[in-house]
């Protein structure tokens, strides 16, 4: 069964991400094997620094690709859902939130109601980096963060609640959270529904 971004966006997002991850790991394994066969020697001596540099580059590439991949799949999801958005626009203090809805033009228009603006941060793993989202898009009081990280502690999610940050977690991953946390979490579908409702307002809004 193919992923359906319209009827089941939670499932589609996970399937797309996991499929690309498998393809990337397969390609990467081939490239790494070739480099390891070449070896790390300099004038017949083992070049430890070259090996460390190569290892770090592999790790950094994985982290960078994961983030870009996640954002690309979200863009495809928004497009399939006919949702308008701006990707990595520049707001106050040169901050660059991952996604603004309905657009950066609306955000910069001071007469546009802030309550109808939405900001979404996207991080494959939240960890302590979720606090970065709080410093982006000053006009938006209640911010959203989507992540693929499971079982974030209640201590952390309680802090998110106190800082007015709404966590968005695909339905399948929500099972790793406590019952109490699940009552508060947004699914991808929940988030999209909220954005759709605000887009209806935007369609009728006149400056």
Coordinates of C-alpha atoms in Angstrom, one line a residue:
X1 CA 0.0 0.0 0.0
X2 CA 1.4 3.4 -1.0
X3 CA 1.7 6.3 1.3
X4 CA -1.3 8.7 1.1
X5 CA -0.3 12.3 2.2
X6 CA -3.9 13.5 2.0
X7 CA -5.9 10.8 3.9
X8 CA -3.1 9.7 6.3
X9 CA -0.4 12.4 6.5
X10 CA 1.1 10.9 9.7
X11 CA 1.8 7.5 8.0
X12 CA 3.0 9.2 4.8
X13 CA 5.5 11.3 6.5
X14 CA 7.1 8.4 8.3
X15 CA 7.1 6.1 5.3
X16 CA 8.7 8.8 3.1
X17 CA 11.4 9.5 5.7
X18 CA 12.1 5.8 6.5
X19 CA 12.3 4.9 2.8
X20 CA 14.8 7.7 2.0
X21 CA 16.8 6.7 5.1
X22 CA 17.2 3.2 3.8
X23 CA 18.2 4.3 0.4
X24 CA 20.8 6.8 1.8
X25 CA 22.3 4.2 4.1
X26 CA 22.7 1.7 1.3
X27 CA 24.5 4.3 -0.9
X28 CA 26.6 5.6 2.0
X29 CA 27.7 2.1 2.9
X30 CA 29.0 1.6 -0.6
X31 CA 30.9 4.9 -0.5
X32 CA 32.4 4.2 2.9
X33 CA 33.6 0.8 1.9
X34 CA 35.4 2.2 -1.1
X35 CA 37.2 4.8 1.1
X36 CA 38.1 2.2 3.7
X37 CA 39.6 0.0 1.0
X38 CA 41.9 2.9 -0.1
X39 CA 43.1 3.1 3.5
X40 CA 44.5 5.9 5.5
X41 CA 48.2 6.0 5.1
X42 CA 50.8 8.8 4.5
X43 CA 54.2 7.6 3.4
X44 CA 53.5 4.1 4.6
X45 CA 52.4 5.3 8.1
X46 CA 48.9 5.2 9.4
X47 CA 47.3 8.7 9.0
X48 CA 45.2 8.9 12.1
X49 CA 44.2 12.5 11.5
X50 CA 42.9 11.6 8.1
X51 CA 40.8 8.8 9.5
X52 CA 39.3 11.0 12.2
X53 CA 38.5 13.8 9.7
X54 CA 36.8 11.2 7.5
X55 CA 34.8 9.8 10.4
X56 CA 33.6 13.3 11.5
X57 CA 32.6 14.1 7.9
X58 CA 30.5 11.0 7.7
X59 CA 28.8 11.8 11.0
X60 CA 28.2 15.5 10.0
X61 CA 26.8 14.5 6.6
X62 CA 24.3 12.1 8.3
X63 CA 23.0 14.8 10.6
X64 CA 22.8 17.4 7.9
X65 CA 21.0 15.1 5.5
X66 CA 18.5 14.0 8.1
X67 CA 17.4 17.6 8.8
X68 CA 17.1 18.6 5.1
X69 CA 15.3 15.3 4.3
X70 CA 12.8 15.9 7.0
X71 CA 12.0 19.4 5.8
X72 CA 11.7 18.3 2.2
X73 CA 9.2 15.6 3.1
X74 CA 7.2 18.2 5.1
X75 CA 7.2 20.5 2.1
X76 CA 5.8 17.6 0.0
X77 CA 3.2 17.0 2.6
X78 CA 2.1 20.7 2.7
X79 CA 1.9 20.8 -1.1
X80 CA -0.2 17.6 -1.2
X81 CA -2.5 19.2 1.3
X82 CA -2.7 22.5 -0.6
X83 CA -1.3 24.5 2.3
X84 CA 0.5 27.8 1.7
X85 CA 3.7 28.4 3.6
X86 CA 7.1 30.1 3.6
X87 CA 10.2 27.9 4.1
X88 CA 13.1 29.3 6.2
X89 CA 12.0 33.0 5.9
X90 CA 13.9 35.7 7.8
X91 CA 12.2 37.2 10.7
X92 CA 13.4 39.4 13.7
X93 CA 17.1 39.4 14.5
X94 CA 17.7 37.4 11.3
X95 CA 16.1 34.3 12.8
X96 CA 15.0 31.7 10.2
X97 CA 12.1 29.6 11.4
X98 CA 11.7 26.4 9.4
X99 CA 8.1 27.1 8.3
X100 CA 5.7 30.0 8.5
X101 CA 2.0 29.8 7.6
X102 CA 0.4 31.3 5.6
X103 CA 3.4 33.3 4.4
X104 CA 6.3 35.6 5.4
X105 CA 4.4 38.4 3.7
X106 CA 1.4 38.0 6.0
X107 CA 3.8 37.8 9.0
X108 CA 5.5 41.1 8.0
X109 CA 2.1 42.8 7.6
X110 CA 1.5 44.4 11.0
X111 CA -2.3 44.6 10.4
X112 CA -2.5 40.8 9.9
X113 CA -3.8 39.1 13.1
X114 CA -1.0 37.3 14.9
X115 CA -3.5 34.7 16.1
X116 CA -3.8 33.5 12.5
X117 CA -0.1 33.1 12.0
X118 CA 1.5 29.7 12.6
X119 CA 5.2 28.8 13.0
X120 CA 6.5 25.2 12.8
X121 CA 10.0 24.2 13.8
X122 CA 11.2 20.8 12.4
X123 CA 13.9 18.7 14.1
X124 CA 14.3 15.0 13.7
X125 CA 15.5 14.9 17.3
X126 CA 14.4 17.5 19.8
X127 CA 16.8 17.0 22.7
X128 CA 17.7 20.4 24.2
X129 CA 17.6 22.1 20.7
X130 CA 13.8 22.6 21.0
X131 CA 14.5 25.8 22.9
X132 CA 15.9 27.4 19.8
X133 CA 12.4 27.4 18.4
X134 CA 11.3 29.8 21.2
X135 CA 13.5 32.5 19.8
X136 CA 12.0 32.6 16.3
X137 CA 9.1 34.5 15.0
X138 CA 8.4 36.9 17.8
X139 CA 4.9 37.8 16.6
X140 CA 3.7 34.2 17.2
X141 CA 3.1 33.5 20.9
X142 CA 2.2 29.8 20.6
X143 CA 4.8 27.9 18.6
X144 CA 4.8 24.4 17.2
X145 CA 7.6 21.9 16.9
X146 CA 7.5 18.6 14.9
X147 CA 10.0 15.9 15.7
X148 CA 10.5 12.2 15.1
X149 CA 11.9 11.7 18.6
X150 CA 10.1 9.2 20.8
X151 CA 9.7 9.1 24.6
X152 CA 10.7 12.6 25.5
X153 CA 10.6 12.9 29.3
X154 CA 7.6 14.4 31.0
X155 CA 9.9 16.9 32.6
X156 CA 10.8 18.2 29.2
X157 CA 7.3 18.2 27.8
X158 CA 6.1 20.0 30.9
X159 CA 8.6 22.7 30.3
X160 CA 7.5 22.9 26.7
X161 CA 3.9 23.4 27.9
X162 CA 5.0 26.2 30.3
X163 CA 6.9 27.9 27.4
X164 CA 3.8 27.7 25.1
X165 CA 5.4 25.2 22.7
X166 CA 3.1 22.6 21.1
X167 CA 4.8 19.4 20.2
X168 CA 3.7 17.6 17.0
X169 CA 4.5 13.8 16.9
X170 CA 3.4 11.3 14.2
X171 CA 0.7 9.0 15.6
X172 CA 2.8 5.9 15.4
X173 CA 5.6 7.5 17.6
X174 CA 3.1 8.8 20.1
X175 CA 2.8 5.3 21.6
X176 CA 6.2 5.8 23.2
X177 CA 4.9 8.6 25.3
X178 CA 2.9 8.4 28.5
X179 CA -0.9 8.5 28.4
X180 CA -0.8 11.9 30.1
X181 CA 1.6 13.2 27.4
X182 CA -0.5 11.7 24.6
X183 CA -3.5 13.8 25.7
X184 CA -1.5 16.9 25.0
X185 CA 0.4 15.9 21.9
X186 CA -0.6 17.0 18.4
X187 CA -0.5 14.4 15.5
X188 CA 0.5 15.6 12.1
X189 CA -3.2 15.5 11.1
X190 CA -4.1 17.7 14.1
X191 CA -1.5 20.3 13.1
X192 CA -2.6 20.3 9.4
X193 CA -6.2 20.7 10.4
X194 CA -5.3 23.8 12.5
X195 CA -3.4 25.3 9.6
X196 CA -6.2 24.5 7.2
X197 CA -8.7 26.4 9.5
X198 CA -6.4 29.4 9.6
X199 CA -6.0 29.3 5.9
X200 CA -9.7 29.6 5.4
X201 CA -9.5 32.9 7.4
X202 CA -6.6 34.0 5.2
X203 CA -8.6 33.4 2.0
X204 CA -11.2 35.9 3.2
X205 CA -8.9 38.4 4.8
X206 CA -8.6 41.9 3.3
X207 CA -5.9 44.4 4.3

